[in-house]
Coordinates of C-alpha atoms and ligand atoms in Angstrom, one line a residue:
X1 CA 0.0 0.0 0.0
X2 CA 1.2 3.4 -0.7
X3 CA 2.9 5.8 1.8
X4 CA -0.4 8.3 1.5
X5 CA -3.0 6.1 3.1
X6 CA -3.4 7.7 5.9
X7 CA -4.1 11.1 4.2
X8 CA -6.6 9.9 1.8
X9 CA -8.7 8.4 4.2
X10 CA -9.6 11.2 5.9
X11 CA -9.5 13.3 2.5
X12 CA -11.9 11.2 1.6
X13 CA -14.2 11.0 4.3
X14 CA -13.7 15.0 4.3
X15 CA -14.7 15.1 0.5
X16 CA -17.0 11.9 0.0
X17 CA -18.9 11.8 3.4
X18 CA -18.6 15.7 4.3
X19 CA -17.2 14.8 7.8
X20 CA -15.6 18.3 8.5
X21 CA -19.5 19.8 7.7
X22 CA -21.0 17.3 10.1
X23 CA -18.2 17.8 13.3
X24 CA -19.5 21.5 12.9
X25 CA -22.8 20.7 13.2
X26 CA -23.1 19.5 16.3
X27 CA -24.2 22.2 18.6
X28 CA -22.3 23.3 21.3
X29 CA -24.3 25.3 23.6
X30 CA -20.8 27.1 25.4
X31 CA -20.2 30.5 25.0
X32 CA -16.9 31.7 23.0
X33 CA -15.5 28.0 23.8
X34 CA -11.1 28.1 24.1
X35 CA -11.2 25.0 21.9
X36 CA -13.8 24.7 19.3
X37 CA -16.5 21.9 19.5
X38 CA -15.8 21.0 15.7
X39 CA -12.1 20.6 16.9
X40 CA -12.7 18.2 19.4
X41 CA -15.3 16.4 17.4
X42 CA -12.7 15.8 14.4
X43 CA -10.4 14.5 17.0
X44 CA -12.8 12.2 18.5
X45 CA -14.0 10.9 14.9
X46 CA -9.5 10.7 14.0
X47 CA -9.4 8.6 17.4
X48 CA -11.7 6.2 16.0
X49 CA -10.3 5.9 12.4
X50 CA -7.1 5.7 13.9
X51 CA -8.2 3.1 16.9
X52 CA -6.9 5.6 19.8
X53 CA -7.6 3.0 22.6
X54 CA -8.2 5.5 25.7
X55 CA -8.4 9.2 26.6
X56 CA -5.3 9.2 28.5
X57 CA -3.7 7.7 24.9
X58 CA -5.4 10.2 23.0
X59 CA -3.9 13.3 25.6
X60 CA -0.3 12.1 24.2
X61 CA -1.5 12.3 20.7
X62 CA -3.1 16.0 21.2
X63 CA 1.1 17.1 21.9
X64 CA 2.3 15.9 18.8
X65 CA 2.3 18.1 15.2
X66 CA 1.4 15.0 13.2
X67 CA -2.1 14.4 15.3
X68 CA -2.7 18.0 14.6
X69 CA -2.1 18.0 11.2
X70 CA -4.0 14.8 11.0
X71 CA -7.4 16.6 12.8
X72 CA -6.8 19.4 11.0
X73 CA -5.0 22.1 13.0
X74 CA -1.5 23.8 13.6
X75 CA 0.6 22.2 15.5
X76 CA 0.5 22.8 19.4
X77 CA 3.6 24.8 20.9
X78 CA 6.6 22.5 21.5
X79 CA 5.5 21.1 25.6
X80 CA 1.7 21.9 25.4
X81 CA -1.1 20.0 23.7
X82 CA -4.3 21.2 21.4
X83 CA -6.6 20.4 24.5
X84 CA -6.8 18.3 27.6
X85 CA -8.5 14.9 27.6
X86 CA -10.4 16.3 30.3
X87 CA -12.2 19.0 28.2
X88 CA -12.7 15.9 25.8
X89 CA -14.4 14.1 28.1
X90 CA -16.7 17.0 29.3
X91 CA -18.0 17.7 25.9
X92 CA -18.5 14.1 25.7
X93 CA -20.7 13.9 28.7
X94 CA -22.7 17.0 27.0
X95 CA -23.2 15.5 23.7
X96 CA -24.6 12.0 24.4
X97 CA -25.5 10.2 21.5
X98 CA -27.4 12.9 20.2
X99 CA -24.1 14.5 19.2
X100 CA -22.9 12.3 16.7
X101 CA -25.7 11.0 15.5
X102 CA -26.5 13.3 12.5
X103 CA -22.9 12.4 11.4
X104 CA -23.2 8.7 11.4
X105 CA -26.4 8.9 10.0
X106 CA -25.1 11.3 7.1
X107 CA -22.6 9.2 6.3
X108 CA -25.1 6.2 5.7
X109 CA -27.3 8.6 3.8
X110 CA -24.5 9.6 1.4
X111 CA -23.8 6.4 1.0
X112 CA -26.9 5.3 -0.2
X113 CA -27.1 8.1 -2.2
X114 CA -23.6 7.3 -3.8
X115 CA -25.4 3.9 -4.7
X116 CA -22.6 1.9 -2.8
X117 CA -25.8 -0.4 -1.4
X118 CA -27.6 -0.2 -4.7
X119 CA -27.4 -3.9 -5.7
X120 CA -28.9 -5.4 -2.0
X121 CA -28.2 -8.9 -1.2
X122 CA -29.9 -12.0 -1.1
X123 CA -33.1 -11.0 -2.9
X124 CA -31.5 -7.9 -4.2
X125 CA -32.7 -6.5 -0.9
X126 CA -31.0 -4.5 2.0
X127 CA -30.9 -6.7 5.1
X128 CA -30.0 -5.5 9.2
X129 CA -29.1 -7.8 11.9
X130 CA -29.9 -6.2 15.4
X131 CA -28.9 -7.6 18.5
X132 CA -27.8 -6.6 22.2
X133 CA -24.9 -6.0 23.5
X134 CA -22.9 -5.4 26.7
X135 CA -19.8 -3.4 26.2
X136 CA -19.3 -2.2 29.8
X137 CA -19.8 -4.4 33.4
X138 CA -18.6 -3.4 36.6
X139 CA -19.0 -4.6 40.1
X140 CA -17.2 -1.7 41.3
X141 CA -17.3 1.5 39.0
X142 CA -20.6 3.1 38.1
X143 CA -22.2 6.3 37.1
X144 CA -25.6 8.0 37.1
X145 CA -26.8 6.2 34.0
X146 CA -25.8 2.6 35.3
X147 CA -28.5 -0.8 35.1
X148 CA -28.3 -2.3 38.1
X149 CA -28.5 -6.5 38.5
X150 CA -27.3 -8.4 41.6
X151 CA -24.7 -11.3 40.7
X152 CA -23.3 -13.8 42.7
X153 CA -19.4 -13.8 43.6
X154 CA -16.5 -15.9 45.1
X155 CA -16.6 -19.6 45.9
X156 CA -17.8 -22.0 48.9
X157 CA -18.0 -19.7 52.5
X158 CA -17.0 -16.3 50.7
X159 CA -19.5 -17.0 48.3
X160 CA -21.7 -13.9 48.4
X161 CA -24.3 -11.6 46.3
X162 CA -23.2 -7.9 44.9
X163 CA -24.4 -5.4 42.6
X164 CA -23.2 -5.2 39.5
X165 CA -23.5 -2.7 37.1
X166 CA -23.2 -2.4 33.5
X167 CA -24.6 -0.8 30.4
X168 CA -26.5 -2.6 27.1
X169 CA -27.6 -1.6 23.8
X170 CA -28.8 -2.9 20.7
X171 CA -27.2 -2.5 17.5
X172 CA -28.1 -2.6 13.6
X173 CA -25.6 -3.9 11.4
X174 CA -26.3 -3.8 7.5
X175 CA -25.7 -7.5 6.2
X176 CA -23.5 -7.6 2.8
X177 CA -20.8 -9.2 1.4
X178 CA -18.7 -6.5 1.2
X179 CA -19.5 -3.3 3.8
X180 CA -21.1 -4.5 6.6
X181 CA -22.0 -0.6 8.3
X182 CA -23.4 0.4 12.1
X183 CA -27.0 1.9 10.9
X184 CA -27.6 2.8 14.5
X185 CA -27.6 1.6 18.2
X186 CA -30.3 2.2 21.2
X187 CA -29.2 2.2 24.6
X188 CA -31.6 0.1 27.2
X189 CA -32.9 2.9 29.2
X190 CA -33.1 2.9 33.4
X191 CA -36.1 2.9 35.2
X192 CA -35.5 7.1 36.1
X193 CA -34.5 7.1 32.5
X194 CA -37.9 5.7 31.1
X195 CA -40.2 7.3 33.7
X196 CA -38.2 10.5 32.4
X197 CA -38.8 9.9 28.7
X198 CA -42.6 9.8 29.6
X199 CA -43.3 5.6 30.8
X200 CA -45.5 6.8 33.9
X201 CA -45.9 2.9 34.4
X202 CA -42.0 1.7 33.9
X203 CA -41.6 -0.3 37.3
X204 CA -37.9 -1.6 36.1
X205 CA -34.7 -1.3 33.4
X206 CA -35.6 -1.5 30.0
X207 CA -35.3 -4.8 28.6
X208 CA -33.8 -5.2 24.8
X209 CA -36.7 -6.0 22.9
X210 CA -38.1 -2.8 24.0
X211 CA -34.9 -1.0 23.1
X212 CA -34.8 -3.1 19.8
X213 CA -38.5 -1.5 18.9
X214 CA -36.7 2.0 19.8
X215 CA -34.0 1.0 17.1
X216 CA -36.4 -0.3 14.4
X217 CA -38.5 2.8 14.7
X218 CA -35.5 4.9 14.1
X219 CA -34.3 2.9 11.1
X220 CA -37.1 3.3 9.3
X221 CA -37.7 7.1 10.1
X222 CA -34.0 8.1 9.6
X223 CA -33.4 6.0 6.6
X224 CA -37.0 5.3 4.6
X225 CA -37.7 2.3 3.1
X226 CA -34.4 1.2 1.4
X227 CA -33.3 -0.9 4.0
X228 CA -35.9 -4.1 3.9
X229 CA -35.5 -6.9 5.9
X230 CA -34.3 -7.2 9.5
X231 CA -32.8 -10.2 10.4
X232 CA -32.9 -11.5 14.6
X233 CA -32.1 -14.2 17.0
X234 CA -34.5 -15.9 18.8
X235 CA -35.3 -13.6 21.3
X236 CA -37.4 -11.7 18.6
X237 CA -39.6 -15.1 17.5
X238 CA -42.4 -13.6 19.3
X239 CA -45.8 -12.1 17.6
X240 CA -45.7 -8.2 19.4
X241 CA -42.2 -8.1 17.4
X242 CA -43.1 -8.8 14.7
X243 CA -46.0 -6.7 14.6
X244 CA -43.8 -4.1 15.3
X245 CA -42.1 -5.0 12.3
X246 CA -45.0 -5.8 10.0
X247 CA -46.2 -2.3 10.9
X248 CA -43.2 -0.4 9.7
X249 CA -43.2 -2.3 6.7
X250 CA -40.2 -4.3 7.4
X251 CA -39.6 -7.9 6.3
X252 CA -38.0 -10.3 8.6
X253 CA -36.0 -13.5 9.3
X254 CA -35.9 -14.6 12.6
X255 CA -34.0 -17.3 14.6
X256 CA -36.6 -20.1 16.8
X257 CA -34.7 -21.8 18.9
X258 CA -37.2 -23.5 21.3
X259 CA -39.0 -26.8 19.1
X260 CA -42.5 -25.9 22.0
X261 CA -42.3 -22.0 20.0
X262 CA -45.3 -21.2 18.2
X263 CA -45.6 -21.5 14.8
X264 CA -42.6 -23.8 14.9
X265 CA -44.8 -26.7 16.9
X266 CA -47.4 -26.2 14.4
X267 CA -44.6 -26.8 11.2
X268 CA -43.3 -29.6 13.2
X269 CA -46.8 -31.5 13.4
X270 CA -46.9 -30.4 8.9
X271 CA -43.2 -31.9 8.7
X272 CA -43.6 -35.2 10.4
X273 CA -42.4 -37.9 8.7
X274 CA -42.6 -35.7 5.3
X275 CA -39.5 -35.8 3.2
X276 CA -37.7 -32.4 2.8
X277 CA -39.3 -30.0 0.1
X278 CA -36.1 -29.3 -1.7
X279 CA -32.5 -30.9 -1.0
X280 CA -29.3 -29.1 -2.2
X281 CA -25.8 -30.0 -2.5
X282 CA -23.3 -27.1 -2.0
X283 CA -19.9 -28.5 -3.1
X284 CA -18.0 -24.9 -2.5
X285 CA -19.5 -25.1 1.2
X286 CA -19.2 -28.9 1.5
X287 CA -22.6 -29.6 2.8
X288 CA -25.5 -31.2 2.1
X289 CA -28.9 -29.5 3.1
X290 CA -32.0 -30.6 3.5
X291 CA -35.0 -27.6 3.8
X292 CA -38.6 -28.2 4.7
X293 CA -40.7 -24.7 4.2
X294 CA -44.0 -23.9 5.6
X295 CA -45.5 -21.0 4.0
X296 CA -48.8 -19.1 5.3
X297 CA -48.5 -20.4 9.1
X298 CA -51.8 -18.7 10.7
X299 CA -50.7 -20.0 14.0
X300 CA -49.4 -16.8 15.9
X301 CA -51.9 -15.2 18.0
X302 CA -50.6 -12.7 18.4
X303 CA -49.7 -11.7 15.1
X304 CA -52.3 -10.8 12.4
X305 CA -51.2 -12.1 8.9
X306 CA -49.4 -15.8 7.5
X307 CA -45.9 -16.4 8.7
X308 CA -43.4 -19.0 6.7
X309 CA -41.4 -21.2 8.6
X310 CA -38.3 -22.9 7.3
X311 CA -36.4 -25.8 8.8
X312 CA -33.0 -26.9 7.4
X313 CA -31.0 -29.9 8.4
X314 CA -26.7 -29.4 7.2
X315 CA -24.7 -32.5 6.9
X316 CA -21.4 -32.0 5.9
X317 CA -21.1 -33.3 1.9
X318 CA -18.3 -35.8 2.6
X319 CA -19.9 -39.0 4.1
X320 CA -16.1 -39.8 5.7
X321 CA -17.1 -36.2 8.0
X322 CA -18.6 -37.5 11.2
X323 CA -19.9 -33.9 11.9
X324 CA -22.8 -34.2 13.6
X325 CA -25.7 -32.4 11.5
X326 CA -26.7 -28.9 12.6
X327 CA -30.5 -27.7 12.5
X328 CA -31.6 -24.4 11.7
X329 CA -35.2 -23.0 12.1
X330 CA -36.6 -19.6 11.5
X331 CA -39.9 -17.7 10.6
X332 CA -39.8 -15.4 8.1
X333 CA -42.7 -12.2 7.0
X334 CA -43.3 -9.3 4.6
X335 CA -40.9 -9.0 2.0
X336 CA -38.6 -11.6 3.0
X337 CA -40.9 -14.7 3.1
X338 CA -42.5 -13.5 -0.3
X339 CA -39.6 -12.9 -1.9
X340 CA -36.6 -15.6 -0.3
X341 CA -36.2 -19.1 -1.8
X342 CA -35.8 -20.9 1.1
X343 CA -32.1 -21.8 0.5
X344 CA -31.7 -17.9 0.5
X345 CA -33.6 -17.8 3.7
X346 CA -30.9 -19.8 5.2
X347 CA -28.2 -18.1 3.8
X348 CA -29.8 -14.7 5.7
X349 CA -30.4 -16.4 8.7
X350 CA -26.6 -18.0 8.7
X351 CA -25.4 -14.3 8.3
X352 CA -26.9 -13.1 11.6
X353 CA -23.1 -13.8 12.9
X354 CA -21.6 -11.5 11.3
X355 CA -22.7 -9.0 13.9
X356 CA -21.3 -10.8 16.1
X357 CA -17.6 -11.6 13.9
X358 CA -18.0 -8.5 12.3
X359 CA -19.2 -6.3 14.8
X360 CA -19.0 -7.3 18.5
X361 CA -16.2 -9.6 18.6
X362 CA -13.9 -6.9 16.7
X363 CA -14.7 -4.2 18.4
X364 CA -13.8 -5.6 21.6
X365 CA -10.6 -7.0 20.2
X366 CA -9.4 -4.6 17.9
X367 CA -11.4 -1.7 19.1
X368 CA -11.5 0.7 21.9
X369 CA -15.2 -0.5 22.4
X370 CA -15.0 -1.7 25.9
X371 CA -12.4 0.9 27.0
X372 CA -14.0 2.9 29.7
X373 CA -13.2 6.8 28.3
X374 CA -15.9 8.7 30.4
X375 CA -17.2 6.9 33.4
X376 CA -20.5 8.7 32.1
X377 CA -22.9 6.2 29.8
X378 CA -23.6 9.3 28.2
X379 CA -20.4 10.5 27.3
X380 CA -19.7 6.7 26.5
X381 CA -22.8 7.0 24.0
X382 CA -20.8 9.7 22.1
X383 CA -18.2 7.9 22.2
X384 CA -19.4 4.8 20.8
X385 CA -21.1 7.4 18.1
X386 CA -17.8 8.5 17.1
X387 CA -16.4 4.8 16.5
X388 CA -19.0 3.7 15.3
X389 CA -18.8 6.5 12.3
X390 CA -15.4 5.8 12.1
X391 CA -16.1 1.7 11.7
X392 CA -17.8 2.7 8.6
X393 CA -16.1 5.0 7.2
X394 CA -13.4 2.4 7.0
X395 CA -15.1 -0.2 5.1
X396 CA -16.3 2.4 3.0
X397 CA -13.2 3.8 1.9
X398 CA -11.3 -0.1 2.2
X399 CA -14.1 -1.2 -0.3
X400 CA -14.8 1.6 -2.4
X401 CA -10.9 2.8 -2.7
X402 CA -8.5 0.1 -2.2
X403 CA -7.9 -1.4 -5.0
X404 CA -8.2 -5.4 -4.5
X405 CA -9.6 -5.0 -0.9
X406 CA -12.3 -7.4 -1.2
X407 CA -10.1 -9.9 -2.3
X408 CA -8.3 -9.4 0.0
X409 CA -10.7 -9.6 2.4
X410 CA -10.8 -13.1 2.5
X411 CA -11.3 -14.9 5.3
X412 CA -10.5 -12.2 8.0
X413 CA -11.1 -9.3 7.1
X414 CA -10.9 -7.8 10.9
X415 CA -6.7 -8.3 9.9
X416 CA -6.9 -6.3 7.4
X417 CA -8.4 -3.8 8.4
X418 CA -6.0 -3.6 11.7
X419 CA -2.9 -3.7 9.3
X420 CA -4.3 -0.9 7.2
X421 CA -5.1 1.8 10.5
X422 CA -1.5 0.5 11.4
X423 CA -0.3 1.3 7.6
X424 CA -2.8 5.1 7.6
X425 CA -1.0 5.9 11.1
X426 CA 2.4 5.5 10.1
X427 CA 1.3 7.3 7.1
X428 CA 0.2 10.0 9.4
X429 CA 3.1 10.5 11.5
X430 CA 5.6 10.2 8.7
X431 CA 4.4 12.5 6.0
X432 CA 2.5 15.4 7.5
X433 CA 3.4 18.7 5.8
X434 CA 0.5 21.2 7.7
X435 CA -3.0 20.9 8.4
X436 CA -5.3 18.4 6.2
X437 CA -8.6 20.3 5.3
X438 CA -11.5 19.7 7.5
X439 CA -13.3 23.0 6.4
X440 CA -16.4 23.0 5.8
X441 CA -17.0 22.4 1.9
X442 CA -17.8 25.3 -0.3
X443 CA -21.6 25.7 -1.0
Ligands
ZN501 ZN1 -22.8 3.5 34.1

């Protein structure tokens, strides 16, 4: 790769994505602020692209000319610094997620726009895993915005219950075979926090289906209809969810793990003894699949309208592999169920991981995910808003500029990625030659 990765990334999300117009945006409600917002905003989104693991890591940065440069301004006086990472983390803890939002949203936007999700997937449609996570447990170290469960510590006689603490959200990742973006991420609100927001009746923490139905609402109000189908694990095979879906106009596929679920007992009593619909043989995979499908299920009360459900049994093609058979089932509506053979169904379903490979498992890797900048959730929400922003702009420019990237993408591409911020930071610090432009673009 050539020495000037580093600077074209972030000319590029400067020029493509508008980055430098979207730090500027974000309102900062001080009066004749020392440092600009914008300022610390670029440095924050830098941090990300350039996986600054802490604040204290990012205070060394903010002394040297290349970081600067890098964000966008002169470099600081030879033995002082741009700002301190306490003013960072006090604009964090003002912003919350609300800060970065616009940006990472924008970004997605001009994507779309710029036609880089134009061909869909599966189906030619545009398909988003959600699921929970838990970047941040403590049993000792909380703040105001803290859940609150009570685990159980130590072993035999100093066995004893303590309160933990810890933070959860749900996340929407866009399914593909090449990007695989952060559309958006909702956190799981406290008790003070819901009766706050309005829930007169909230009696406890949010639980993540009810985040999740925060999340779905928001993708389809920030981002229309493009995106399609929303794909789930079993905690979402339930009829008020998929309502919730149906009513947005979202398609879904959606793990059932439990054989007592309704509709899958219902398929189950269809299926017995029946031979498999359709049978495939997938020689590049090495397995054998056998799919039984059960379109128009009217089985859910609590759901109005036919689900499909879809059973498939993998054996591995080789009959010397004694791997044991692995069973998938889901239910599928809307668009997906209409529009899905079922062996594309499965393919869906079998992507949910990615989320996980993708998403979760990287970020806490490779990622300052888990790193406890702020001991504020909301300041930690920003923060997560900036990373996430960064994430994508990453893939973006990995797919859309460097040349052979999917190829190389093979069969990690969380490696490649790493080596390339590695590559774009040694970029950085070797070539700078004054400020990169993060002005606003010209009207
Ligand atoms: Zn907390």
């Amino acid at each position: 790769m050539s020495r000037a990765r580093g600077r074209q990334l972030i000319a590029y999300a400067n020029k493509v994505y508008g980055v430098g117009d979207e730090v500027a945006k974000i309102p900062d409600p001080r009066q004749d602020p020392d440092v600009p917002l914008s300022l610390i905003s670029s440095t924050l989104l830098v941090s990300g692209l350039l996986r600054v693991r802490s604040l204290n890591a990012l205070e060394a940065e903010l002394e040297k000319a290349w970081f600067a440069h890098a964000v966008g301004a002169e470099a600081p006086v030879e033995g002082s610094r741009l700002f301190s990472a306490e003013t960072v983390s006090r604009q964090l803890v003002k912003m919350g997620a609300e800060g970065p939002r616009p940006m990472l949203e924008e970004v997605i936007h001009k994507a779309e726009r710029n036609k880089v999700f134009r061909e869909g997937w599966h189906g030619a449609l545009r398909h988003a895993a959600i699921d929970g996570w838990e970047p941040i447990r403590s049993n000792s170290r909380h703040c105001p915005h803290c859940l609150e469960r009570t685990v159980t510590v130590g072993e035999g006689d100093k066995k004893h219950e303590v309160t933990q603490y810890y933070h959860r959200c749900v996340v929407a990742l866009l399914l593909g075979e090449h990007e695989e973006v952060v559309l958006g991420f909702e956190s799981h609100r406290t008790l003070e926090q819901r009766r706050a927001a309005g829930d007169k009746s909230a009696d406890c923490h949010e639980g993540e289906e009810t985040a999740a139905i925060r999340l779905v609402e928001r993708l389809r109000e920030t981002y229309g209809r493009w995106i399609e189908v929303i794909v789930a694990d079993g905690l979402y095979a339930n009829g008020p969810f998929l309502s919730t879906l149906d009513r947005l106009g979202f398609g879904a596929v959606i793990v059932i793990k439990k054989d007592t679920d309704e509709p899958l007992r219902e398929a189950h009593n269809l299926w017995a003894g029946k031979p498999p619909n359709e049978t495939v043989e997938d020689k590049e995979a090495g397995e054998f699949i056998e799919l039984w499908d059960c379109k128009e299920l009217q089985t859910l009360s609590t759901f109005k309208g036919p689900v499909r459900v879809t059973r498939a049994v993998v054996h591995p093609l080789d009959p010397e592999d004694a791997t044991e058979p692995k069973q998938w089932c889901f239910v599928s509506i809307g668009v997906a169920a209409r529009k899905l053979t079922a062996r594309q169904l499965l393919k869906v379903m079998r992507a949910r991981w990615h989320i996980e490979n993708t998403g979760f498992n990287q970020w806490t890797k490779h990622w300052p995910f888990e790193h406890v900048f702020v001991n504020n959730w909301r300041g930690m929400e920003a923060v997560f808003g900036f990373l996430f922003t960064a994430f994508n702009l990453l893939q973006l420019f990995l797919y859309r500029q460097v040349k052979g990237y999917a190829r190389l993408k093979g069969k990690d591409p969380t490696k490649t990625i790493i080596s390339f911020v590695a590559k774009a930071r040694e970029d950085l610090v070797a070539a700078h030659g004054g400020p990169l432009d993060w002005q606003a673009a010209a009207a």
